[in-house]
Amino acid sequence: DPPNVWGLVCVTAWNPEFVNPELVFRNEYEAFCQYLRDVVLDFDEYCYIYPYDALHVTVQTLLPFTRGNKLVKEKEARIDLANEWKDALTQVTEDLKLKRDALSVKQVELRGTAGLFVFKDNETLENLRDLIQKARDSAESHQRLLSVPFKLMKENIRPTITHSTFIRFKSVPLNAEEIIQNVNSAIQRYKEKSACPLFSEDVKLDKLTFCEETIPYMHRVPGGTSPKVLWEFPLT
């Protein structure tokens, strides 16, 4: 794994499958992405599509990978920070049970410089986000006992929407607005021509996963160690 980034993140719906076991998300997703490549002029020149195994919903970023490498340079300090978060999360989830749920697709679009599956607001997901906030507050209450400065645990970022990114601009072209319009038009045509469950079926929300990232956006390389799962909280 390239050693140029480091971060901590909590995710769900990682490697998502539809709730309906007869429908396979991977095949639908890959067919949809291939359609975009086929019909949008110069798509691959400007746009990058996430591989299936990088798809995820961020519950909360605990330390952005863009800052982690600058703020926490030593390996031991990184281990200590990850352990403090793990301990705090374990404490607030001990004896707690949350029911499994599902995320429902609200819309699919290229917005700004990213293509998103935007999901409807979900109470279970917000409860998970509240748990992470509670874990941070708990750590703050006894910060003198922490093995790392508490300010590193204040770097966490709570998303304002529930989404899974699947496209990013490699570079923003001069005709970005035109490309965005073309991609969104292609998405709409695909929805109209296909009874594709990609836009209607739910995605499982069955656990909270705490990961270490050394490659941006939960990506993997063959034989790599990122993203590394540090802790999981299963929903029942």
C-alpha positions as protocol buffer text, in pm:
chain_id: "A"
residue {
  index: 1
  type: ASP
  ca { x: 0 y: 0 z: 0 }
}
residue {
  index: 2
  type: PRO
  ca { x: 132 y: 349 z: -78 }
}
residue {
  index: 3
  type: PRO
  ca { x: 239 y: 515 z: 249 }
}
residue {
  index: 4
  type: ASN
  ca { x: 138 y: 867 z: 152 }
}
residue {
  index: 5
  type: VAL
  ca { x: -201 y: 882 z: 329 }
}
residue {
  index: 6
  type: TRP
  ca { x: -339 y: 761 z: 661 }
}
residue {
  index: 7
  type: GLY
  ca { x: -682 y: 792 z: 812 }
}
residue {
  index: 8
  type: LEU
  ca { x: -953 y: 634 z: 1026 }
}
residue {
  index: 9
  type: VAL
  ca { x: -1314 y: 593 z: 914 }
}
residue {
  index: 10
  type: CYS
  ca { x: -1636 y: 419 z: 1016 }
}
residue {
  index: 11
  type: VAL
  ca { x: -1840 y: 277 z: 728 }
}
residue {
  index: 12
  type: THR
  ca { x: -2143 y: 62 z: 654 }
}
residue {
  index: 13
  type: ALA
  ca { x: -2293 y: -95 z: 339 }
}
residue {
  index: 14
  type: TRP
  ca { x: -1941 y: -191 z: 238 }
}
residue {
  index: 15
  type: ASN
  ca { x: -1940 y: -433 z: -58 }
}
residue {
  index: 16
  type: PRO
  ca { x: -2318 y: -386 z: -57 }
}
residue {
  index: 17
  type: GLU
  ca { x: -2568 y: -646 z: -162 }
}
residue {
  index: 18
  type: PHE
  ca { x: -2938 y: -593 z: -207 }
}
residue {
  index: 19
  type: VAL
  ca { x: -3168 y: -706 z: 69 }
}
residue {
  index: 20
  type: ASN
  ca { x: -3337 y: -931 z: -186 }
}
residue {
  index: 21
  type: PRO
  ca { x: -3083 y: -1217 z: -218 }
}
residue {
  index: 22
  type: GLU
  ca { x: -3191 y: -1296 z: -573 }
}
residue {
  index: 23
  type: LEU
  ca { x: -3063 y: -961 z: -698 }
}
residue {
  index: 24
  type: VAL
  ca { x: -2687 y: -919 z: -720 }
}
residue {
  index: 25
  type: PHE
  ca { x: -2565 y: -562 z: -683 }
}
residue {
  index: 26
  type: ARG
  ca { x: -2228 y: -622 z: -843 }
}
residue {
  index: 27
  type: ASN
  ca { x: -2365 y: -727 z: -1185 }
}
residue {
  index: 28
  type: GLU
  ca { x: -2617 y: -443 z: -1195 }
}
residue {
  index: 29
  type: TYR
  ca { x: -2355 y: -190 z: -1093 }
}
residue {
  index: 30
  type: GLU
  ca { x: -2100 y: -305 z: -1350 }
}
residue {
  index: 31
  type: ALA
  ca { x: -2359 y: -306 z: -1631 }
}
residue {
  index: 32
  type: PHE
  ca { x: -2466 y: 46 z: -1537 }
}
residue {
  index: 33
  type: CYS
  ca { x: -2107 y: 175 z: -1530 }
}
residue {
  index: 34
  type: GLN
  ca { x: -2029 y: 15 z: -1865 }
}
residue {
  index: 35
  type: TYR
  ca { x: -2334 y: 190 z: -2013 }
}
residue {
  index: 36
  type: LEU
  ca { x: -2199 y: 527 z: -1899 }
}
residue {
  index: 37
  type: ARG
  ca { x: -1862 y: 450 z: -2060 }
}
residue {
  index: 38
  type: ASP
  ca { x: -2034 y: 354 z: -2385 }
}
residue {
  index: 39
  type: VAL
  ca { x: -2270 y: 649 z: -2426 }
}
residue {
  index: 40
  type: VAL
  ca { x: -2095 y: 949 z: -2267 }
}
residue {
  index: 41
  type: LEU
  ca { x: -1831 y: 1101 z: -2497 }
}
residue {
  index: 42
  type: ASP
  ca { x: -1482 y: 1110 z: -2342 }
}
residue {
  index: 43
  type: PHE
  ca { x: -1617 y: 963 z: -2018 }
}
residue {
  index: 44
  type: ASP
  ca { x: -1301 y: 770 z: -1927 }
}
residue {
  index: 45
  type: GLU
  ca { x: -1084 y: 1070 z: -2010 }
}
residue {
  index: 46
  type: TYR
  ca { x: -1239 y: 1278 z: -1733 }
}
residue {
  index: 47
  type: CYS
  ca { x: -1423 y: 1040 z: -1500 }
}
residue {
  index: 48
  type: TYR
  ca { x: -1307 y: 762 z: -1273 }
}
residue {
  index: 49
  type: ILE
  ca { x: -1552 y: 489 z: -1167 }
}
residue {
  index: 50
  type: TYR
  ca { x: -1508 y: 322 z: -830 }
}
residue {
  index: 51
  type: PRO
  ca { x: -1450 y: -53 z: -839 }
}
residue {
  index: 52
  type: TYR
  ca { x: -1729 y: -250 z: -677 }
}
residue {
  index: 53
  type: ASP
  ca { x: -1529 y: -347 z: -368 }
}
residue {
  index: 54
  type: ALA
  ca { x: -1461 y: 20 z: -284 }
}
residue {
  index: 55
  type: LEU
  ca { x: -1830 y: 112 z: -262 }
}
residue {
  index: 56
  type: HIS
  ca { x: -1933 y: 211 z: 90 }
}
residue {
  index: 57
  type: VAL
  ca { x: -2139 y: 453 z: 295 }
}
residue {
  index: 58
  type: THR
  ca { x: -1936 y: 668 z: 532 }
}
residue {
  index: 59
  type: VAL
  ca { x: -2097 y: 676 z: 875 }
}
residue {
  index: 60
  type: GLN
  ca { x: -1832 y: 913 z: 1007 }
}
residue {
  index: 61
  type: THR
  ca { x: -1473 y: 1006 z: 926 }
}
residue {
  index: 62
  type: LEU
  ca { x: -1271 y: 985 z: 1247 }
}
residue {
  index: 63
  type: LEU
  ca { x: -950 y: 1122 z: 1098 }
}
residue {
  index: 64
  type: PRO
  ca { x: -944 y: 1232 z: 731 }
}
residue {
  index: 65
  type: PHE
  ca { x: -678 y: 1048 z: 530 }
}
residue {
  index: 66
  type: THR
  ca { x: -580 y: 1387 z: 386 }
}
residue {
  index: 67
  type: ARG
  ca { x: -471 y: 1504 z: 733 }
}
residue {
  index: 68
  type: GLY
  ca { x: -372 y: 1188 z: 917 }
}
residue {
  index: 69
  type: ASN
  ca { x: -30 y: 1162 z: 759 }
}
residue {
  index: 70
  type: LYS
  ca { x: 51 y: 1516 z: 875 }
}
residue {
  index: 71
  type: LEU
  ca { x: -103 y: 1498 z: 1222 }
}
residue {
  index: 72
  type: VAL
  ca { x: 3 y: 1146 z: 1325 }
}
residue {
  index: 73
  type: LYS
  ca { x: 337 y: 1054 z: 1171 }
}
residue {
  index: 74
  type: GLU
  ca { x: 466 y: 786 z: 1407 }
}
residue {
  index: 75
  type: LYS
  ca { x: 342 y: 428 z: 1378 }
}
residue {
  index: 76
  type: GLU
  ca { x: 301 y: 386 z: 1754 }
}
residue {
  index: 77
  type: ALA
  ca { x: 98 y: 705 z: 1778 }
}
residue {
  index: 78
  type: ARG
  ca { x: -131 y: 577 z: 1502 }
}
residue {
  index: 79
  type: ILE
  ca { x: -181 y: 249 z: 1687 }
}
residue {
  index: 80
  type: ASP
  ca { x: -257 y: 440 z: 2007 }
}
residue {
  index: 81
  type: LEU
  ca { x: -513 y: 666 z: 1837 }
}
residue {
  index: 82
  type: ALA
  ca { x: -687 y: 372 z: 1670 }
}
residue {
  index: 83
  type: ASN
  ca { x: -697 y: 188 z: 2004 }
}
residue {
  index: 84
  type: GLU
  ca { x: -844 y: 489 z: 2185 }
}
residue {
  index: 85
  type: TRP
  ca { x: -1124 y: 508 z: 1929 }
}
residue {
  index: 86
  type: LYS
  ca { x: -1177 y: 132 z: 1947 }
}
residue {
  index: 87
  type: ASP
  ca { x: -1199 y: 144 z: 2327 }
}
residue {
  index: 88
  type: ALA
  ca { x: -1440 y: 437 z: 2318 }
}
residue {
  index: 89
  type: LEU
  ca { x: -1662 y: 269 z: 2057 }
}
residue {
  index: 90
  type: THR
  ca { x: -1658 y: -59 z: 2249 }
}
residue {
  index: 91
  type: GLN
  ca { x: -1761 y: 120 z: 2567 }
}
residue {
  index: 92
  type: VAL
  ca { x: -2066 y: 294 z: 2419 }
}
residue {
  index: 93
  type: THR
  ca { x: -2185 y: -15 z: 2231 }
}
residue {
  index: 94
  type: GLU
  ca { x: -2143 y: -263 z: 2518 }
}
residue {
  index: 95
  type: ASP
  ca { x: -2473 y: -449 z: 2576 }
}
residue {
  index: 96
  type: LEU
  ca { x: -2635 y: -229 z: 2310 }
}
residue {
  index: 97
  type: LYS
  ca { x: -2851 y: -383 z: 2039 }
}
residue {
  index: 98
  type: LEU
  ca { x: -2964 y: -210 z: 1720 }
}
residue {
  index: 99
  type: LYS
  ca { x: -3182 y: -378 z: 1462 }
}
residue {
  index: 100
  type: ARG
  ca { x: -3057 y: -439 z: 1111 }
}
residue {
  index: 101
  type: ASP
  ca { x: -3193 y: -196 z: 859 }
}
residue {
  index: 102
  type: ALA
  ca { x: -3168 y: -106 z: 492 }
}
residue {
  index: 103
  type: LEU
  ca { x: -3077 y: 206 z: 297 }
}
residue {
  index: 104
  type: SER
  ca { x: -3320 y: 308 z: 23 }
}
residue {
  index: 105
  type: VAL
  ca { x: -3193 y: 484 z: -290 }
}
residue {
  index: 106
  type: LYS
  ca { x: -3331 y: 837 z: -325 }
}
residue {
  index: 107
  type: GLN
  ca { x: -3146 y: 950 z: -636 }
}
residue {
  index: 108
  type: VAL
  ca { x: -2839 y: 883 z: -849 }
}
residue {
  index: 109
  type: GLU
  ca { x: -2655 y: 1176 z: -1001 }
}
residue {
  index: 110
  type: LEU
  ca { x: -2325 y: 1343 z: -1081 }
}
residue {
  index: 111
  type: ARG
  ca { x: -2305 y: 1639 z: -847 }
}
residue {
  index: 112
  type: GLY
  ca { x: -2011 y: 1880 z: -846 }
}
residue {
  index: 113
  type: THR
  ca { x: -1708 y: 1658 z: -900 }
}
residue {
  index: 114
  type: ALA
  ca { x: -1854 y: 1328 z: -778 }
}
residue {
  index: 115
  type: GLY
  ca { x: -2121 y: 1079 z: -882 }
}
residue {
  index: 116
  type: LEU
  ca { x: -2338 y: 971 z: -590 }
}
residue {
  index: 117
  type: PHE
  ca { x: -2593 y: 714 z: -489 }
}
residue {
  index: 118
  type: VAL
  ca { x: -2791 y: 931 z: -246 }
}
residue {
  index: 119
  type: PHE
  ca { x: -2996 y: 739 z: 9 }
}
residue {
  index: 120
  type: LYS
  ca { x: -3306 y: 845 z: 198 }
}
residue {
  index: 121
  type: ASP
  ca { x: -3261 y: 963 z: 555 }
}
residue {
  index: 122
  type: ASN
  ca { x: -3227 y: 663 z: 784 }
}
residue {
  index: 123
  type: GLU
  ca { x: -3286 y: 660 z: 1160 }
}
residue {
  index: 124
  type: THR
  ca { x: -3059 y: 361 z: 1226 }
}
residue {
  index: 125
  type: LEU
  ca { x: -2768 y: 526 z: 1045 }
}
residue {
  index: 126
  type: GLU
  ca { x: -2819 y: 847 z: 1240 }
}
residue {
  index: 127
  type: ASN
  ca { x: -2822 y: 642 z: 1561 }
}
residue {
  index: 128
  type: LEU
  ca { x: -2483 y: 499 z: 1462 }
}
residue {
  index: 129
  type: ARG
  ca { x: -2354 y: 851 z: 1400 }
}
residue {
  index: 130
  type: ASP
  ca { x: -2485 y: 954 z: 1743 }
}
residue {
  index: 131
  type: LEU
  ca { x: -2300 y: 658 z: 1898 }
}
residue {
  index: 132
  type: ILE
  ca { x: -1973 y: 778 z: 1749 }
}
residue {
  index: 133
  type: GLN
  ca { x: -2036 y: 1126 z: 1887 }
}
residue {
  index: 134
  type: LYS
  ca { x: -2110 y: 969 z: 2225 }
}
residue {
  index: 135
  type: ALA
  ca { x: -1782 y: 777 z: 2205 }
}
residue {
  index: 136
  type: ARG
  ca { x: -1593 y: 1098 z: 2135 }
}
residue {
  index: 137
  type: ASP
  ca { x: -1767 y: 1277 z: 2423 }
}
residue {
  index: 138
  type: SER
  ca { x: -1679 y: 987 z: 2654 }
}
residue {
  index: 139
  type: ALA
  ca { x: -1312 y: 1011 z: 2554 }
}
residue {
  index: 140
  type: GLU
  ca { x: -1320 y: 1386 z: 2616 }
}
residue {
  index: 141
  type: SER
  ca { x: -1455 y: 1334 z: 2968 }
}
residue {
  index: 142
  type: HIS
  ca { x: -1143 y: 1138 z: 3065 }
}
residue {
  index: 143
  type: GLN
  ca { x: -893 y: 1285 z: 2821 }
}
residue {
  index: 144
  type: ARG
  ca { x: -621 y: 1299 z: 3088 }
}
residue {
  index: 145
  type: LEU
  ca { x: -611 y: 918 z: 3071 }
}
residue {
  index: 146
  type: LEU
  ca { x: -578 y: 903 z: 2693 }
}
residue {
  index: 147
  type: SER
  ca { x: -256 y: 785 z: 2533 }
}
residue {
  index: 148
  type: VAL
  ca { x: -291 y: 1049 z: 2259 }
}
residue {
  index: 149
  type: PRO
  ca { x: -387 y: 1419 z: 2261 }
}
residue {
  index: 150
  type: PHE
  ca { x: -767 y: 1449 z: 2260 }
}
residue {
  index: 151
  type: LYS
  ca { x: -743 y: 1708 z: 1982 }
}
residue {
  index: 152
  type: LEU
  ca { x: -676 y: 1419 z: 1743 }
}
residue {
  index: 153
  type: MET
  ca { x: -1018 y: 1275 z: 1829 }
}
residue {
  index: 154
  type: LYS
  ca { x: -1179 y: 1611 z: 1751 }
}
residue {
  index: 155
  type: GLU
  ca { x: -1089 y: 1572 z: 1384 }
}
residue {
  index: 156
  type: ASN
  ca { x: -1398 y: 1356 z: 1324 }
}
residue {
  index: 157
  type: ILE
  ca { x: -1641 y: 1468 z: 1055 }
}
residue {
  index: 158
  type: ARG
  ca { x: -2012 y: 1378 z: 1050 }
}
residue {
  index: 159
  type: PRO
  ca { x: -2153 y: 1368 z: 694 }
}
residue {
  index: 160
  type: THR
  ca { x: -2455 y: 1582 z: 618 }
}
residue {
  index: 161
  type: ILE
  ca { x: -2604 y: 1330 z: 371 }
}
residue {
  index: 162
  type: THR
  ca { x: -2610 y: 953 z: 335 }
}
residue {
  index: 163
  type: HIS
  ca { x: -2444 y: 854 z: 11 }
}
residue {
  index: 164
  type: SER
  ca { x: -2210 y: 619 z: -168 }
}
residue {
  index: 165
  type: THR
  ca { x: -1969 y: 781 z: -413 }
}
residue {
  index: 166
  type: PHE
  ca { x: -1916 y: 591 z: -739 }
}
residue {
  index: 167
  type: ILE
  ca { x: -1764 y: 849 z: -976 }
}
residue {
  index: 168
  type: ARG
  ca { x: -1498 y: 1116 z: -932 }
}
residue {
  index: 169
  type: PHE
  ca { x: -1351 y: 1354 z: -1185 }
}
residue {
  index: 170
  type: LYS
  ca { x: -988 y: 1268 z: -1259 }
}
residue {
  index: 171
  type: SER
  ca { x: -946 y: 1635 z: -1334 }
}
residue {
  index: 172
  type: VAL
  ca { x: -1212 y: 1902 z: -1372 }
}
residue {
  index: 173
  type: PRO
  ca { x: -1234 y: 1991 z: -1742 }
}
residue {
  index: 174
  type: LEU
  ca { x: -1323 y: 2332 z: -1880 }
}
residue {
  index: 175
  type: ASN
  ca { x: -1655 y: 2190 z: -2002 }
}
residue {
  index: 176
  type: ALA
  ca { x: -1735 y: 2030 z: -1665 }
}
residue {
  index: 177
  type: GLU
  ca { x: -2097 y: 2152 z: -1668 }
}
residue {
  index: 178
  type: GLU
  ca { x: -2153 y: 1991 z: -2008 }
}
residue {
  index: 179
  type: ILE
  ca { x: -2006 y: 1658 z: -1892 }
}
residue {
  index: 180
  type: ILE
  ca { x: -2213 y: 1665 z: -1573 }
}
residue {
  index: 181
  type: GLN
  ca { x: -2526 y: 1727 z: -1781 }
}
residue {
  index: 182
  type: ASN
  ca { x: -2435 y: 1447 z: -2024 }
}
residue {
  index: 183
  type: VAL
  ca { x: -2371 y: 1198 z: -1743 }
}
residue {
  index: 184
  type: ASN
  ca { x: -2693 y: 1286 z: -1563 }
}
residue {
  index: 185
  type: SER
  ca { x: -2887 y: 1257 z: -1889 }
}
residue {
  index: 186
  type: ALA
  ca { x: -2731 y: 914 z: -1949 }
}
residue {
  index: 187
  type: ILE
  ca { x: -2827 y: 805 z: -1595 }
}
residue {
  index: 188
  type: GLN
  ca { x: -3186 y: 912 z: -1659 }
}
residue {
  index: 189
  type: ARG
  ca { x: -3199 y: 728 z: -1993 }
}
residue {
  index: 190
  type: TYR
  ca { x: -3064 y: 413 z: -1830 }
}
residue {
  index: 191
  type: LYS
  ca { x: -3329 y: 433 z: -1561 }
}
residue {
  index: 192
  type: GLU
  ca { x: -3601 y: 473 z: -1822 }
}
residue {
  index: 193
  type: LYS
  ca { x: -3484 y: 195 z: -2053 }
}
residue {
  index: 194
  type: SER
  ca { x: -3404 y: -60 z: -1787 }
}
residue {
  index: 195
  type: ALA
  ca { x: -3599 y: -210 z: -1500 }
}
residue {
  index: 196
  type: CYS
  ca { x: -3270 y: -195 z: -1315 }
}
residue {
  index: 197
  type: PRO
  ca { x: -3304 y: -270 z: -943 }
}
residue {
  index: 198
  type: LEU
  ca { x: -2992 y: -61 z: -888 }
}
residue {
  index: 199
  type: PHE
  ca { x: -3219 y: 242 z: -851 }
}
residue {
  index: 200
  type: SER
  ca { x: -3498 y: 91 z: -642 }
}
residue {
  index: 201
  type: GLU
  ca { x: -3383 y: -194 z: -418 }
}
residue {
  index: 202
  type: ASP
  ca { x: -3244 y: -140 z: -70 }
}
residue {
  index: 203
  type: VAL
  ca { x: -2886 y: -189 z: 45 }
}
residue {
  index: 204
  type: LYS
  ca { x: -2811 y: -378 z: 366 }
}
residue {
  index: 205
  type: LEU
  ca { x: -2719 y: -189 z: 679 }
}
residue {
  index: 206
  type: ASP
  ca { x: -2612 y: -473 z: 905 }
}
residue {
  index: 207
  type: LYS
  ca { x: -2294 y: -357 z: 1080 }
}
residue {
  index: 208
  type: LEU
  ca { x: -2069 y: -64 z: 1161 }
}
residue {
  index: 209
  type: THR
  ca { x: -1707 y: -118 z: 1054 }
}
residue {
  index: 210
  type: PHE
  ca { x: -1411 y: 85 z: 1184 }
}
residue {
  index: 211
  type: CYS
  ca { x: -1122 y: 88 z: 935 }
}
residue {
  index: 212
  type: GLU
  ca { x: -773 y: 220 z: 882 }
}
residue {
  index: 213
  type: GLU
  ca { x: -713 y: 370 z: 536 }
}
residue {
  index: 214
  type: THR
  ca { x: -374 y: 393 z: 368 }
}
residue {
  index: 215
  type: ILE
  ca { x: -532 y: 418 z: 23 }
}
residue {
  index: 216
  type: PRO
  ca { x: -795 y: 690 z: -37 }
}
residue {
  index: 217
  type: TYR
  ca { x: -1167 y: 617 z: -40 }
}
residue {
  index: 218
  type: MET
  ca { x: -1158 y: 255 z: 85 }
}
residue {
  index: 219
  type: HIS
  ca { x: -977 y: 131 z: -227 }
}
residue {
  index: 220
  type: ARG
  ca { x: -780 y: -193 z: -237 }
}
residue {
  index: 221
  type: VAL
  ca { x: -479 y: -320 z: -426 }
}
residue {
  index: 222
  type: PRO
  ca { x: -398 y: -692 z: -469 }
}
residue {
  index: 223
  type: GLY
  ca { x: -201 y: -810 z: -169 }
}
residue {
  index: 224
  type: GLY
  ca { x: -249 y: -478 z: 11 }
}
residue {
  index: 225
  type: THR
  ca { x: -360 y: -425 z: 369 }
}
residue {
  index: 226
  type: SER
  ca { x: -587 y: -123 z: 322 }
}
residue {
  index: 227
  type: PRO
  ca { x: -859 y: -82 z: 425 }
}
residue {
  index: 228
  type: LYS
  ca { x: -776 y: -269 z: 744 }
}
residue {
  index: 229
  type: VAL
  ca { x: -1071 y: -361 z: 964 }
}
residue {
  index: 230
  type: LEU
  ca { x: -998 y: -264 z: 1326 }
}
residue {
  index: 231
  type: TRP
  ca { x: -1338 y: -319 z: 1491 }
}
residue {
  index: 232
  type: GLU
  ca { x: -1696 y: -413 z: 1400 }
}
residue {
  index: 233
  type: PHE
  ca { x: -2034 y: -363 z: 1565 }
}
residue {
  index: 234
  type: PRO
  ca { x: -2295 y: -601 z: 1423 }
}
residue {
  index: 235
  type: LEU
  ca { x: -2661 y: -503 z: 1406 }
}
residue {
  index: 236
  type: THR
  ca { x: -2903 y: -771 z: 1512 }
}
